Short mmCIF file of C-alpha atoms and ligand atoms in Angstrom, two decimals:
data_model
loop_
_atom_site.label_atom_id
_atom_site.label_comp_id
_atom_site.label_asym_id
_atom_site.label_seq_id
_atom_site.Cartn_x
_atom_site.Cartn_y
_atom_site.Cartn_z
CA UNK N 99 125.53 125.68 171.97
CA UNK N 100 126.01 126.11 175.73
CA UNK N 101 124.25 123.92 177.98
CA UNK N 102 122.16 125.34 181.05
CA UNK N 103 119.89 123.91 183.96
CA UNK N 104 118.19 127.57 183.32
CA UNK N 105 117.87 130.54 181.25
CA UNK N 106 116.33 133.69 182.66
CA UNK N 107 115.21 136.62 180.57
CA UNK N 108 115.22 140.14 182.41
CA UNK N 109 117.31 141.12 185.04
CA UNK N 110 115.68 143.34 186.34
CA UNK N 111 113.94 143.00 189.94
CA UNK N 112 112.43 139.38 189.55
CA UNK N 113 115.05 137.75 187.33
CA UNK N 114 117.73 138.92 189.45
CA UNK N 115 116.29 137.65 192.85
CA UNK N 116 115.37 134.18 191.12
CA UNK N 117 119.49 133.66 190.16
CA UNK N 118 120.52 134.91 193.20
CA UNK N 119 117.95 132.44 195.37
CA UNK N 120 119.36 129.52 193.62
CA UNK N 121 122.82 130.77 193.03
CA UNK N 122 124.28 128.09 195.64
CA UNK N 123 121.68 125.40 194.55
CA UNK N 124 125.12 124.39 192.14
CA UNK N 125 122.48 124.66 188.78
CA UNK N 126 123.74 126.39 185.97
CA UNK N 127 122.24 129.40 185.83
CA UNK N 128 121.84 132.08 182.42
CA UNK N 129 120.34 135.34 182.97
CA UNK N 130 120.14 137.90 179.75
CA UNK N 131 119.22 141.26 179.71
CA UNK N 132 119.70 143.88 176.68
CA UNK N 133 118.94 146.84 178.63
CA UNK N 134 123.10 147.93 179.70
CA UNK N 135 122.28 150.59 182.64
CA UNK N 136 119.06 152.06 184.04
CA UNK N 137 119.48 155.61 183.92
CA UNK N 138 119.01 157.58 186.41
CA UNK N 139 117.88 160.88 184.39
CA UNK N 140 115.35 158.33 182.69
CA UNK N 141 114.03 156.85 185.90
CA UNK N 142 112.81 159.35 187.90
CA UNK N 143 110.72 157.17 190.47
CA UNK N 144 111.48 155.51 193.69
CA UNK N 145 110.00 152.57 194.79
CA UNK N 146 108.51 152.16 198.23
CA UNK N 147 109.49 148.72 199.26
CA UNK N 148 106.72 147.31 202.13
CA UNK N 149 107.35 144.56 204.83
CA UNK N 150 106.91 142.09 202.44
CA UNK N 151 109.27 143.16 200.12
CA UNK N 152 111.97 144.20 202.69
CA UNK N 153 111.25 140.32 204.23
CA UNK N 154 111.94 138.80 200.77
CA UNK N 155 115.61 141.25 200.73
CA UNK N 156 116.07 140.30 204.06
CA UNK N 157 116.06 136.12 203.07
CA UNK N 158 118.13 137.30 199.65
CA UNK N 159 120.51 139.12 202.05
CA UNK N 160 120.11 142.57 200.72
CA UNK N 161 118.47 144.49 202.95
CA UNK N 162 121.39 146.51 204.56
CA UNK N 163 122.16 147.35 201.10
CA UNK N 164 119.02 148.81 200.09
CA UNK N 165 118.55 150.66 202.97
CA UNK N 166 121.62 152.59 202.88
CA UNK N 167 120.97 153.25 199.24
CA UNK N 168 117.28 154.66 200.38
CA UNK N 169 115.75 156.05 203.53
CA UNK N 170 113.47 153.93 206.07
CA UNK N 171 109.88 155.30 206.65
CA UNK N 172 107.79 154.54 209.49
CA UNK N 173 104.81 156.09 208.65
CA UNK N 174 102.20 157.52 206.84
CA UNK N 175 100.02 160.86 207.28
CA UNK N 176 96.93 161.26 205.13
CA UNK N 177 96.11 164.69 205.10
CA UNK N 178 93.57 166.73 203.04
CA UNK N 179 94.49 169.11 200.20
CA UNK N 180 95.98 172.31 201.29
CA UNK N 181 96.74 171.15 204.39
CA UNK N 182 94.82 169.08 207.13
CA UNK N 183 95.14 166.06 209.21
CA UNK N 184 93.04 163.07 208.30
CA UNK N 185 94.47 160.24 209.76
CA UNK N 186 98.04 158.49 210.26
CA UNK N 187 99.32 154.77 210.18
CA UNK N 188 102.15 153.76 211.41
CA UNK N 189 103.91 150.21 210.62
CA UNK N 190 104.76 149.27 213.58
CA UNK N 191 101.21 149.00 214.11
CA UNK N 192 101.19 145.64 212.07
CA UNK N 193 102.88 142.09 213.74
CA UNK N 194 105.62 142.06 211.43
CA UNK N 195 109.36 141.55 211.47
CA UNK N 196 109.64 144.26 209.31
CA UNK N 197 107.63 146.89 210.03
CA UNK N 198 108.20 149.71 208.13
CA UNK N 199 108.76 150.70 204.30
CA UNK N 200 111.93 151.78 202.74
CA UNK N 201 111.96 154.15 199.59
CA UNK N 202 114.82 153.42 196.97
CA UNK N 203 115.19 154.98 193.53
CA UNK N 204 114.30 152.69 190.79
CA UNK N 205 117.66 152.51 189.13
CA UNK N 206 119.91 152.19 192.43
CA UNK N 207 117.46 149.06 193.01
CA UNK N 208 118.26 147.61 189.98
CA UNK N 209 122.16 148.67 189.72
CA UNK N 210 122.35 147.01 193.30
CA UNK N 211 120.80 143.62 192.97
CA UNK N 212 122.51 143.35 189.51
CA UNK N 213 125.82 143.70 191.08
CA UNK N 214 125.04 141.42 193.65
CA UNK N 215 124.51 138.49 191.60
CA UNK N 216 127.47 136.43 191.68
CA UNK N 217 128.25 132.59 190.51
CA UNK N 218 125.61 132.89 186.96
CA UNK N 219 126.62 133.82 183.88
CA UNK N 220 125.33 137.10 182.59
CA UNK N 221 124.95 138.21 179.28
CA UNK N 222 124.33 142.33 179.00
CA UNK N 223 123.28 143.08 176.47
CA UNK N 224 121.14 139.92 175.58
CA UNK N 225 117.97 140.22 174.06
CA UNK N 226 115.74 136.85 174.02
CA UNK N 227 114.43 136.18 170.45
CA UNK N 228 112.36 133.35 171.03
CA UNK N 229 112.80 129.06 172.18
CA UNK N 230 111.76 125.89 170.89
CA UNK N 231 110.83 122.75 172.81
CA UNK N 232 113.29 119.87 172.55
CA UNK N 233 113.50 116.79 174.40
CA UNK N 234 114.16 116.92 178.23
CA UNK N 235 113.98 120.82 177.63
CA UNK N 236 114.19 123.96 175.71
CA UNK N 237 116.27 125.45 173.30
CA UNK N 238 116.66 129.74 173.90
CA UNK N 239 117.71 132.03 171.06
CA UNK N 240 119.43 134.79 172.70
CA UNK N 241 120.47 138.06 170.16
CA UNK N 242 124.10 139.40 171.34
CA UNK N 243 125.05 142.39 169.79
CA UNK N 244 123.21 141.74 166.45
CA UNK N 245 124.52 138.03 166.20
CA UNK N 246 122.01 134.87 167.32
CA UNK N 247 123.38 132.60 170.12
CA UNK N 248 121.26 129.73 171.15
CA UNK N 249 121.47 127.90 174.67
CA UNK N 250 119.75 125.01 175.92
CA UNK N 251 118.39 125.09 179.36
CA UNK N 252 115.69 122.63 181.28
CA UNK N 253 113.61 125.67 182.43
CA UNK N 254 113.45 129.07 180.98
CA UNK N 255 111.58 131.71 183.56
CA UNK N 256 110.35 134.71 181.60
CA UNK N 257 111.36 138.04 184.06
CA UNK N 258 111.30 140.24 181.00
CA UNK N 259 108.63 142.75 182.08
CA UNK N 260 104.64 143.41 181.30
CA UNK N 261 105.14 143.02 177.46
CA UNK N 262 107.10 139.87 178.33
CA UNK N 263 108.40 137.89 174.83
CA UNK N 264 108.72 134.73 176.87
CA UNK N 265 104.88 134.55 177.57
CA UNK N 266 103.88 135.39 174.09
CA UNK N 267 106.78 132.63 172.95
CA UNK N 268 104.87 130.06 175.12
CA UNK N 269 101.14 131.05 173.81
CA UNK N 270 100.29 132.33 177.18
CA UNK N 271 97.40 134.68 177.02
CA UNK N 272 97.44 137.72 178.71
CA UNK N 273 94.12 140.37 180.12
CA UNK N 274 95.12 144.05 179.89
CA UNK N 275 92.85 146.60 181.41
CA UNK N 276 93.93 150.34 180.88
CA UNK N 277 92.83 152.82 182.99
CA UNK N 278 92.10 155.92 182.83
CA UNK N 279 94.50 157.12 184.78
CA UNK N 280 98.03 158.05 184.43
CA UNK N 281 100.97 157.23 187.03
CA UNK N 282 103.31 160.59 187.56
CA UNK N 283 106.55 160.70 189.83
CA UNK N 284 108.88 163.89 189.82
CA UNK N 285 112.23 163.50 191.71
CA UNK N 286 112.33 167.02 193.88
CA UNK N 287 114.94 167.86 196.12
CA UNK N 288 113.79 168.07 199.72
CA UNK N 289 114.72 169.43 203.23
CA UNK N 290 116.05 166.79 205.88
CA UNK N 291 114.48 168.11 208.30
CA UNK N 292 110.97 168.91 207.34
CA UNK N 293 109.75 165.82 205.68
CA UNK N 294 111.10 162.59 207.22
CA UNK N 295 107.81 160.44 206.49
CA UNK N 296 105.31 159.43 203.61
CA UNK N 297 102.68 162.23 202.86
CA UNK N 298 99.94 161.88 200.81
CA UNK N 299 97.30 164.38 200.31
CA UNK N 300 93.77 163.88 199.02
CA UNK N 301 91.29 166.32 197.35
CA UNK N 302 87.42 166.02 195.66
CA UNK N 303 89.24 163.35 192.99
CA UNK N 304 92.71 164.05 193.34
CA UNK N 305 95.46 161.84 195.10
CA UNK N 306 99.14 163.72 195.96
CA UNK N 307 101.79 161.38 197.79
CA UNK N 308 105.16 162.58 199.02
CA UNK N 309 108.04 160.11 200.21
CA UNK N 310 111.66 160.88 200.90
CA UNK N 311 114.46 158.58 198.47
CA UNK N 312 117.52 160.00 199.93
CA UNK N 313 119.13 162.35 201.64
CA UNK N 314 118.56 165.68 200.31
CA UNK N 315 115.31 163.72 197.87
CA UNK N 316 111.65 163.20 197.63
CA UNK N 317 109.29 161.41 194.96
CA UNK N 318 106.33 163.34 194.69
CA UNK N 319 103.45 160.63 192.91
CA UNK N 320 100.09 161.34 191.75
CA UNK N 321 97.37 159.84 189.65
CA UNK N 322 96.35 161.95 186.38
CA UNK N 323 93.51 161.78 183.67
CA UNK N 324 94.75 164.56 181.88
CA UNK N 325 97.14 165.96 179.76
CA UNK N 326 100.17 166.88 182.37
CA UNK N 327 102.16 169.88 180.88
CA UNK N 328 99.24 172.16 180.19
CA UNK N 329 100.21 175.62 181.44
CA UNK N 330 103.97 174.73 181.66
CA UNK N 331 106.04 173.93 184.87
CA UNK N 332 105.66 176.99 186.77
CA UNK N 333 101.75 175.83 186.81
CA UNK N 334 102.75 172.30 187.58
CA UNK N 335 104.72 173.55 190.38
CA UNK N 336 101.84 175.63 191.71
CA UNK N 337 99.71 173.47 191.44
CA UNK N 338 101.99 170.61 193.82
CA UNK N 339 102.66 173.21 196.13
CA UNK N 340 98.88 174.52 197.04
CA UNK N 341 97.77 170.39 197.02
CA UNK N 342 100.93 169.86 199.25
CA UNK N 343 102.16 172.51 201.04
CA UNK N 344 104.93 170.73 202.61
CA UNK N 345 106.53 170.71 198.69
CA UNK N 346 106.91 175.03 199.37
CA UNK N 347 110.97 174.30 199.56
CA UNK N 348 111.20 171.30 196.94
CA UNK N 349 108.99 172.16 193.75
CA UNK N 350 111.47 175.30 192.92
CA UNK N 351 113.92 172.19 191.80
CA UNK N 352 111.63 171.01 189.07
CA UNK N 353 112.95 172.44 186.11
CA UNK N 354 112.03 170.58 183.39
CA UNK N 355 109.87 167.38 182.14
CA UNK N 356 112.86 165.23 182.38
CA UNK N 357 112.22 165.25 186.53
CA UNK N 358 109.02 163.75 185.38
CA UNK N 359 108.07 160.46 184.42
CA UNK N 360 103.86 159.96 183.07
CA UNK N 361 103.87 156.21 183.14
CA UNK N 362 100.51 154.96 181.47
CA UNK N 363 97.90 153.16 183.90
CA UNK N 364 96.99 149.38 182.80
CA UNK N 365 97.15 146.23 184.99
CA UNK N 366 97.86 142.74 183.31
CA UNK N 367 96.98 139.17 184.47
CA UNK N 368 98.73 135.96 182.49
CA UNK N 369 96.23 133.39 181.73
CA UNK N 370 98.58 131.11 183.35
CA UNK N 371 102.19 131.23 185.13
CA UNK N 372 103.77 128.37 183.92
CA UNK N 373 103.73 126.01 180.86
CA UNK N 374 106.43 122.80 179.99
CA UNK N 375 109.85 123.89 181.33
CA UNK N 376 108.53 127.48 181.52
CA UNK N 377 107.73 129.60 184.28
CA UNK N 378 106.72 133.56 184.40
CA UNK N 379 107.66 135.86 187.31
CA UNK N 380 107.34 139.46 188.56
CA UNK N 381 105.90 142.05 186.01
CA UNK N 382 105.39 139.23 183.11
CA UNK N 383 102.75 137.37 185.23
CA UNK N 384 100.89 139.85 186.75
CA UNK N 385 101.17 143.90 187.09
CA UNK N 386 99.44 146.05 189.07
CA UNK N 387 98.64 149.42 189.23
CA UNK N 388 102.14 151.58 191.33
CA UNK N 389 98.94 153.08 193.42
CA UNK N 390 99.54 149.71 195.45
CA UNK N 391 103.35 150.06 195.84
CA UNK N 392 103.55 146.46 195.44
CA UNK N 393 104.94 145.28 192.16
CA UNK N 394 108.71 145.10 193.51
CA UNK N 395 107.20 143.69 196.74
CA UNK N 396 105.54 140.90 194.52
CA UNK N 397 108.47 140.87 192.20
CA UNK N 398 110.49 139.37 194.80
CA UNK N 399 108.20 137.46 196.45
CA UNK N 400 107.87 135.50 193.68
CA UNK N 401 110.88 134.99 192.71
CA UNK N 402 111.29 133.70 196.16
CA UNK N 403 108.44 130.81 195.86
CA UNK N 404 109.52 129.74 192.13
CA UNK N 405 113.54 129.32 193.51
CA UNK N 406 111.66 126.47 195.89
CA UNK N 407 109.71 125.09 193.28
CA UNK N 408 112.60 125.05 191.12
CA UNK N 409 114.49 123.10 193.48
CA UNK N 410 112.14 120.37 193.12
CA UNK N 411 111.69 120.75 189.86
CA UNK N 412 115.32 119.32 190.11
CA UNK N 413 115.71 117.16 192.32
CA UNK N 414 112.74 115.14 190.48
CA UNK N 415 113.87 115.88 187.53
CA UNK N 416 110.10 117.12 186.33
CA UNK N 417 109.86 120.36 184.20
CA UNK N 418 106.42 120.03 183.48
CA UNK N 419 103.59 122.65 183.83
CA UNK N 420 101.97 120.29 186.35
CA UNK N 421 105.14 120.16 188.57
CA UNK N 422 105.73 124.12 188.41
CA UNK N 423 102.41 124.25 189.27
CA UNK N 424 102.40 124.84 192.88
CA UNK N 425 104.19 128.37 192.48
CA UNK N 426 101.19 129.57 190.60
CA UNK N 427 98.80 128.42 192.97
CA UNK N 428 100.77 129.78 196.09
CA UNK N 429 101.71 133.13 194.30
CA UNK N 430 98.24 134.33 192.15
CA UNK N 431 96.05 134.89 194.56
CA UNK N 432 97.69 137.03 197.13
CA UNK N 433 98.96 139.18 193.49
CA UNK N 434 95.40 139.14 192.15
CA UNK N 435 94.06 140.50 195.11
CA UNK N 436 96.44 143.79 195.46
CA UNK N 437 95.61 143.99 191.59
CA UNK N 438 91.86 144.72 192.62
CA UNK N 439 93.17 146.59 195.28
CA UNK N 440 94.71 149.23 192.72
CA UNK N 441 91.27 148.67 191.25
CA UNK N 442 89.53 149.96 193.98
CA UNK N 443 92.17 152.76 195.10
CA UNK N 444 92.55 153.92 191.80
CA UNK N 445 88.28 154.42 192.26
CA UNK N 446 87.90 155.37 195.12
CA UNK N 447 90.80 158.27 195.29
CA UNK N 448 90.02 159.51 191.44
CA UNK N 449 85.99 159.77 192.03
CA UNK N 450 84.92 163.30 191.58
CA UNK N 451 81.93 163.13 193.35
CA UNK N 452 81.07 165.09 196.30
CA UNK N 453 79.52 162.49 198.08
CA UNK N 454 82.27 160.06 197.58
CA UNK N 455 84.57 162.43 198.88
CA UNK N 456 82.84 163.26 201.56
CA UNK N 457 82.93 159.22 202.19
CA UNK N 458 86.56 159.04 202.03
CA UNK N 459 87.75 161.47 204.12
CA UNK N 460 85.48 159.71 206.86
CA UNK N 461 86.51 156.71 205.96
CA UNK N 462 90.22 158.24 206.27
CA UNK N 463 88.83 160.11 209.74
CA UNK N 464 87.32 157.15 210.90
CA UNK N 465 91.02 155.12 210.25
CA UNK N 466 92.55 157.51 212.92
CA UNK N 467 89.78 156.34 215.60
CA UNK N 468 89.79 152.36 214.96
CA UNK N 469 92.59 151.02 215.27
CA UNK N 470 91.26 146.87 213.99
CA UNK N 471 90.68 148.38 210.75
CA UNK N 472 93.58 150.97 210.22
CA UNK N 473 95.78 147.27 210.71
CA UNK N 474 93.28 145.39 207.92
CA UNK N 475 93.86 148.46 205.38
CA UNK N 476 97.82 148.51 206.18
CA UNK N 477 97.74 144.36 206.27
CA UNK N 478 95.89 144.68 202.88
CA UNK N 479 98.63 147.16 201.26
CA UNK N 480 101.43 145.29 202.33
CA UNK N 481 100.51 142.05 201.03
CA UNK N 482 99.95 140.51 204.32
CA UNK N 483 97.25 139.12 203.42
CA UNK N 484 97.06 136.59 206.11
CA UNK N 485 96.52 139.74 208.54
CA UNK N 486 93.45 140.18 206.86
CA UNK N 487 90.29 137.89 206.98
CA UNK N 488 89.01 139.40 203.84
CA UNK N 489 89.85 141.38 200.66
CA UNK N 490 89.39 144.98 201.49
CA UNK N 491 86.75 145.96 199.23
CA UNK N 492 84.18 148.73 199.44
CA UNK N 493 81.40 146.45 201.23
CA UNK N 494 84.24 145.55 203.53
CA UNK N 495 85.41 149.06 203.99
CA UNK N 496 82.18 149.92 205.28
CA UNK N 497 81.60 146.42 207.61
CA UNK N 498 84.91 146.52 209.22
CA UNK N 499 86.13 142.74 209.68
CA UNK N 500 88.00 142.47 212.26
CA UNK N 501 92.14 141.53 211.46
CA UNK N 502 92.77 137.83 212.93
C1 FAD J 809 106.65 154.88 187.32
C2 FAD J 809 106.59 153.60 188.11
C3 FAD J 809 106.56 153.65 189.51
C4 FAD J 809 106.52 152.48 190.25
N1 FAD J 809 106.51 152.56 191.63
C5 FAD J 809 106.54 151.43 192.36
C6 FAD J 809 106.61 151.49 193.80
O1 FAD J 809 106.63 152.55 194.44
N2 FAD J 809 106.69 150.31 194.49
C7 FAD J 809 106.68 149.11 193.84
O2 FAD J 809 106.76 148.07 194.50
N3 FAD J 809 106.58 149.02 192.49
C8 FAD J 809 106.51 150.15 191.73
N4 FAD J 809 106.45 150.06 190.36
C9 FAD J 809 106.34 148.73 189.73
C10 FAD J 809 107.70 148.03 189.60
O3 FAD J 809 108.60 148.84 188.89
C11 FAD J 809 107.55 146.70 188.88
O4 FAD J 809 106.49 145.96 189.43
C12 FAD J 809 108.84 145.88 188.99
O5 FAD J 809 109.88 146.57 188.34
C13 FAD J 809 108.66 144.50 188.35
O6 FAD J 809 109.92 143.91 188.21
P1 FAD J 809 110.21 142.85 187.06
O7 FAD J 809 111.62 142.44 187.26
O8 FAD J 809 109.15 141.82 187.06
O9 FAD J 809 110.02 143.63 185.67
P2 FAD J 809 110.80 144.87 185.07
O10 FAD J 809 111.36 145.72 186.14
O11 FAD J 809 109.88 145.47 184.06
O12 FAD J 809 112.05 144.23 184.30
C14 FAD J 809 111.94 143.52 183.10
C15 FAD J 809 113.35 143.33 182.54
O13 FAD J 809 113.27 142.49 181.40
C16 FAD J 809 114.14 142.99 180.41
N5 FAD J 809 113.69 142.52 179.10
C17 FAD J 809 112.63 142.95 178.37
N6 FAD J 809 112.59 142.30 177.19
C18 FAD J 809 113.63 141.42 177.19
C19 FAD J 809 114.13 140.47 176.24
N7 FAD J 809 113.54 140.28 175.05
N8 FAD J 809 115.22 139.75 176.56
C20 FAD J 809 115.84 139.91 177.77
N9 FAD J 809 115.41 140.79 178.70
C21 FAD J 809 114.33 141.55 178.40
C22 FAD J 809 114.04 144.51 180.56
O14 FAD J 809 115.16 145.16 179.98
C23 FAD J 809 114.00 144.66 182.08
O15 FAD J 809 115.28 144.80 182.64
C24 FAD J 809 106.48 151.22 189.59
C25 FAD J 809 106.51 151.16 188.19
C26 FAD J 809 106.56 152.33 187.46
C27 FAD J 809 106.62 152.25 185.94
#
């Protein structure tokens, strides 16, 4: 049995920024992962990383990286279906080092921080199986190409996604709410020229975004209730084109399902982050709904906060749930609230109604004219949440706090 200071499971977004945080802390460090590559003809989403993502990259020292792998985007037009002007923010609008968004496709995230972590061991393909408590720590069962390797380890953070093993291992309870929508991203090819910013386009219950990944690519995103191939592709493409007409050049390149990805609409709160010489991070703590464009942004962010707690964790030589604590109670509630923010986007944009429509697009009209609350709405979906003296909720949306 190999001995470790700490074993992490996924290595993915979270796990990977966790090793590479503490990769000079001199700890001995496992990470184990049985998925080999991410694909790109499987992934077919980017992810739009906000200002407090791209700080968290910036501390890991990956930001140069990511951007040339993606394209920077300074801001955001809401416009209505068919065409239409509602309103515009623009990042730099915000007091923040980083004030702008940068869209990456999922798998050259993933590829990238993956070959960035140096000084851990890495075992691809690993699956975790399952760990028992021992004295002074844990012992991990790790599956390596169909034999069972255990290693011991003082701490074992649980990275491994929203159906994470490790939290079901440690009897952590978990609250799943589905919704009723669906999440749908097509990779289109794109113009340079014409679309050099985020898009997105709202109709009477209908939400269309558009955001460039790369040169010569766009992720078109959209919320769905229904069934999504009905009529075929040359309907879907129709369809895209008369909610967004700025897709006229890119929606001839869909030409087939594979350029789309449905991913089913749920969010999921842990009962608790941490346990004895366990901790859960990213995904397997909390998800929230891709409306937000935050779970990569939270991903790291945590990752961030548990590498200091960690660090205590050994220098005192306390594993405990007590001592892990504090990254729990510094993380949760800035992640719970952009989990009721998806909440109340996902409402708000998929509501049918004509006078709730008609109260969004003046809400969106009225964004354009004030600029105090067009900074609490960007503050509130960029998880600066210290911009913001309150949760934006629908009572808020209506009073208006003022940002501090
Ligand atoms: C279609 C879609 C679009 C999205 N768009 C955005 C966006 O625009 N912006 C944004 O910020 N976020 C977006 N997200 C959310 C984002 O992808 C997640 O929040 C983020 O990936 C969380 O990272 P993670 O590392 O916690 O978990 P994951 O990325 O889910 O990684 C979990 C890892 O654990 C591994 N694993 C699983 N089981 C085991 C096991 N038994 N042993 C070892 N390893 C295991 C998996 O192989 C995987 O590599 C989107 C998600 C989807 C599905």
């Amino acid at each position: 049995m190999k001995a470790y200071d700490i074993v992490v499971v996924g290595a993915s977004v979270a796990g990977t920024a966790f090793a590479m945080a503490l990769r000079d802390e001199g700890l001995r460090i496992l990470v184990v992962d049985p998925q080999v590559d991410f694909d790109e003809s499987r992934m077919t989403w980017g992810h739009d990383i906000e200002p407090n993502g791209l700080l968290a990259l910036d501390w890991l020292g990956l930001l140069d990286d990511i951007k040339r792998l993606g394209v920077r985007h300074e801001r955001w037009i809401a416009e209505r279906e068919g065409g239409g002007r509602l309103s515009e923010w623009r990042y730099d609008e915000l007091r923040h080092t980083h004030a702008y968004a940068v869209c990456v496709r999922a798998h050259l995230l993933r590829r990238r921080l993956r070959e960035r972590l140096s000084g851990v061991d890495v075992v691809i393909p690993g699956a975790f199986q399952g760990y028992r408590r021992v004295e002074g720590g844990v012992h991990v069962d790790i599956e390596v190409e169909g034999e069972r390797r255990t290693a011991s380890a003082k701490l074992l953070v649980g990275a491994d996604g929203p159906r994470s093993r490790v939290r079901a291992q440690a009897g952590i309870g978990a609250r799943v709410r589905r919704y009723s929508h669906s999440w749908v991203d097509t990779i289109m090819s794109r113009d340079d020229d014409t679309l050099t910013e985020g898009h997105i386009y709202f109709g009477r219950g209908s939400y269309l975004g558009v955001v460039p990944t790369r040169p010569g690519e766009l992720v078109a995103f959209e919320l769905t209730a229904g069934p999504h191939r009905v009529g075929g592709i040359e309907r879907f493409r129709e369809d895209y084109v008369r909610r967004a007409p700025i897709l006229a050049g890119s929606v001839d390149s869909v030409e087939s399902w594979d350029q789309v990805t449905v991913a089913p609409g749920f969010r999921m709160r842990a009962e608790r982050w941490v346990a004895d010489h366990v901790a859960l991070l990213g995904d397997a703590a909390l998800t929230v709904n891709p409306i937000t464009s935050q779970g990569v942004s939270l991903a790291l962010e945590d990752a961030l906060t548990l590498a200091v707690v960690t660090g205590q964790a050994f220098r005192r030589g306390d594993f405990t749930a007590r001592a892990l604590r504090p990254y729990e109670l510094w993380r949760r509630p800035q992640a719970e609230r952009i989990q009721e923010l998806g909440d109340l986007s996902l409402w708000g944009f998929t509501r049918r109604s004509r006078v709730l429509s008609a109260l969004k697009e003046r809400t969106l009209r009225h964004l354009a004219a004030d600029r105090d609350f067009r900074t609490y709405v960007m503050a509130s979906y960029c998880g600066l949440h210290w911009l913001t003296p309150k949760p934006l909720t629908i009572l808020n949306a209506v009073r208006r706090p003022h940002p501090v």
